[in-house]
Amino acid sequence: MTWALSEPEETNPNFGPERFCSRNQPKDVWFLAATGRRTCTIPAGRPIVFPAIYFITGDSKDACQTFMATVDGRVILDGREVTYGREDNDYVTYTSVKDNPLDGFAGKAQTYLCGLWVYLPPPSTGEHTLSVRGSDSFISMSAEWTLIVK
């Protein structure tokens, strides 16, 4: 979560131009975020982590339980379905920068985070197509990624 909140709106990989997908990526994993159609170049050898759908509840553990009761997702990589994990009630501490587009606050905070999360082993070099869909009874999220692994 800190990764998604570590950039202000003008350079944030969630909302900024595709060229920002590499901003603040850690050395051991590659995070994907955002919705819509996007392209991202990823270094070879990196596993990829992203949500099919998620919910940030603040201080309400019960809200996560309600959300997870109706959540569903589908992830397709190069035409093949990918399994995902369920995170039902993670109480996370995160650090954000001022003017980030997700919560607007700067500093450390804590919240409950739940959803359907995907961990992909490092894909082979070349171009890949990733389709992500997630929904519950109130919201839906979708993304279409072209991943270029070099």
Short mmCIF file of C-alpha atoms in Angstrom, two decimals:
data_model
loop_
_atom_site.label_atom_id
_atom_site.label_comp_id
_atom_site.label_asym_id
_atom_site.label_seq_id
_atom_site.Cartn_x
_atom_site.Cartn_y
_atom_site.Cartn_z
CA MET A 1 0.00 0.00 0.00
CA THR A 2 2.89 2.35 0.69
CA TRP A 3 3.96 1.92 -2.95
CA ALA A 4 0.61 3.23 -4.23
CA LEU A 5 0.68 6.16 -1.81
CA SER A 6 4.33 7.12 -2.27
CA GLU A 7 3.81 9.53 -5.17
CA PRO A 8 1.74 12.69 -5.55
CA GLU A 9 -0.99 12.70 -8.17
CA GLU A 10 1.14 14.14 -10.98
CA THR A 11 3.60 11.19 -10.88
CA ASN A 12 1.47 8.46 -9.28
CA PRO A 13 1.50 5.12 -11.17
CA ASN A 14 -2.18 4.58 -10.32
CA PHE A 15 -3.41 7.71 -12.04
CA GLY A 16 -0.53 9.20 -14.00
CA PRO A 17 0.67 8.39 -17.49
CA GLU A 18 1.92 4.87 -18.20
CA ARG A 19 5.51 6.07 -18.08
CA PHE A 20 5.17 6.22 -14.29
CA CYS A 21 4.51 2.48 -13.84
CA SER A 22 8.15 2.05 -12.77
CA ARG A 23 8.05 4.73 -10.06
CA ASN A 24 9.31 3.54 -6.66
CA GLN A 25 9.19 -0.16 -7.57
CA PRO A 26 11.03 -2.35 -5.04
CA LYS A 27 13.91 -4.56 -6.24
CA ASP A 28 12.26 -7.92 -5.45
CA VAL A 29 8.73 -7.56 -6.90
CA TRP A 30 6.81 -5.46 -9.43
CA PHE A 31 3.50 -3.86 -8.45
CA LEU A 32 0.72 -3.13 -10.91
CA ALA A 33 -2.14 -0.80 -10.18
CA ALA A 34 -4.70 1.26 -12.03
CA THR A 35 -7.70 0.55 -14.18
CA GLY A 36 -8.36 0.91 -17.87
CA ARG A 37 -5.95 -0.02 -20.68
CA ARG A 38 -2.27 0.37 -19.93
CA THR A 39 1.17 -0.74 -21.06
CA CYS A 40 4.10 -1.28 -18.73
CA THR A 41 7.68 -2.40 -19.31
CA ILE A 42 8.91 -4.73 -16.57
CA PRO A 43 12.42 -6.02 -15.93
CA ALA A 44 12.85 -9.77 -16.48
CA GLY A 45 13.00 -11.93 -13.37
CA ARG A 46 10.51 -9.95 -11.28
CA PRO A 47 7.36 -11.51 -9.84
CA ILE A 48 4.28 -9.31 -10.27
CA VAL A 49 1.76 -8.44 -7.54
CA PHE A 50 -1.57 -6.69 -8.02
CA PRO A 51 -5.19 -6.69 -6.83
CA ALA A 52 -8.13 -7.98 -8.84
CA ILE A 53 -10.22 -5.89 -6.45
CA TYR A 54 -9.58 -4.43 -3.01
CA PHE A 55 -11.22 -2.39 -0.30
CA ILE A 56 -9.65 -0.04 2.26
CA THR A 57 -11.92 0.28 5.27
CA GLY A 58 -10.24 2.60 7.74
CA ASP A 59 -10.83 1.16 11.20
CA SER A 60 -13.74 -1.18 10.41
CA LYS A 61 -12.93 -4.89 10.42
CA ASP A 62 -16.64 -5.62 9.85
CA ALA A 63 -16.64 -3.65 6.58
CA CYS A 64 -13.99 -6.04 5.22
CA GLN A 65 -16.12 -9.04 6.15
CA THR A 66 -19.14 -7.54 4.37
CA PHE A 67 -17.05 -6.74 1.28
CA MET A 68 -15.45 -10.18 1.14
CA ALA A 69 -18.82 -11.96 1.41
CA THR A 70 -19.75 -10.94 -2.17
CA VAL A 71 -16.38 -10.35 -3.85
CA ASP A 72 -15.46 -12.14 -7.06
CA GLY A 73 -12.65 -11.84 -9.58
CA ARG A 74 -11.15 -13.13 -12.77
CA VAL A 75 -7.56 -12.81 -13.95
CA ILE A 76 -6.40 -13.96 -17.39
CA LEU A 77 -2.72 -13.95 -18.46
CA ASP A 78 -2.09 -14.73 -22.12
CA GLY A 79 -5.47 -16.47 -22.41
CA ARG A 80 -5.04 -18.64 -19.29
CA GLU A 81 -6.87 -18.15 -16.02
CA VAL A 82 -4.71 -17.25 -13.03
CA THR A 83 -5.57 -18.07 -9.42
CA TYR A 84 -5.66 -15.36 -6.78
CA GLY A 85 -5.52 -15.24 -3.01
CA ARG A 86 -8.02 -13.80 -0.56
CA GLU A 87 -6.87 -11.28 2.00
CA ASP A 88 -9.79 -11.02 4.39
CA ASN A 89 -8.68 -8.68 7.15
CA ASP A 90 -5.13 -7.37 7.00
CA TYR A 91 -4.49 -4.53 9.39
CA VAL A 92 -1.70 -2.68 7.61
CA THR A 93 0.53 0.26 8.43
CA TYR A 94 1.44 2.43 5.46
CA THR A 95 3.28 5.64 4.70
CA SER A 96 1.95 8.16 2.22
CA VAL A 97 3.12 11.45 0.74
CA LYS A 98 1.21 14.71 0.72
CA ASP A 99 -1.13 15.18 -2.27
CA ASN A 100 -1.22 11.48 -3.17
CA PRO A 101 -4.45 10.78 -5.08
CA LEU A 102 -5.65 7.95 -2.85
CA ASP A 103 -5.95 9.51 0.59
CA GLY A 104 -4.32 12.95 0.27
CA PHE A 105 -2.59 12.71 3.64
CA ALA A 106 1.09 12.53 4.46
CA GLY A 107 2.67 10.31 7.08
CA LYS A 108 2.02 6.95 8.69
CA ALA A 109 -1.44 5.53 9.15
CA GLN A 110 -3.18 2.20 9.73
CA THR A 111 -6.19 0.66 8.05
CA TYR A 112 -7.90 -2.61 7.26
CA LEU A 113 -7.24 -3.82 3.73
CA CYS A 114 -9.03 -6.73 2.09
CA GLY A 115 -9.54 -8.10 -1.39
CA LEU A 116 -8.41 -10.53 -4.05
CA TRP A 117 -4.66 -10.36 -4.71
CA VAL A 118 -2.51 -11.99 -7.35
CA TYR A 119 1.13 -13.05 -7.14
CA LEU A 120 2.51 -14.00 -10.55
CA PRO A 121 5.88 -15.71 -10.82
CA PRO A 122 8.27 -13.84 -13.13
CA PRO A 123 6.86 -14.02 -16.66
CA SER A 124 9.08 -14.92 -19.61
CA THR A 125 10.62 -12.15 -21.67
CA GLY A 126 8.43 -10.74 -24.40
CA GLU A 127 4.95 -9.27 -24.58
CA HIS A 128 2.07 -10.51 -22.42
CA THR A 129 -1.61 -9.63 -22.14
CA LEU A 130 -3.15 -9.42 -18.68
CA SER A 131 -6.88 -8.95 -18.08
CA VAL A 132 -8.07 -8.24 -14.54
CA ARG A 133 -11.67 -8.04 -13.31
CA GLY A 134 -13.05 -7.81 -9.81
CA SER A 135 -16.40 -6.92 -8.30
CA ASP A 136 -18.59 -7.08 -5.25
CA SER A 137 -22.22 -6.04 -4.78
CA PHE A 138 -21.32 -2.31 -4.99
CA ILE A 139 -18.15 -1.74 -7.02
CA SER A 140 -16.23 -3.22 -9.90
CA MET A 141 -12.66 -2.79 -11.13
CA SER A 142 -11.08 -3.80 -14.42
CA ALA A 143 -7.77 -3.38 -16.18
CA GLU A 144 -6.24 -4.54 -19.43
CA TRP A 145 -2.45 -4.62 -19.36
CA THR A 146 0.11 -5.11 -22.07
CA LEU A 147 3.23 -6.19 -20.18
CA ILE A 148 6.56 -5.97 -21.94
CA VAL A 149 9.15 -8.01 -20.08
CA LYS A 150 12.77 -7.15 -20.94
#
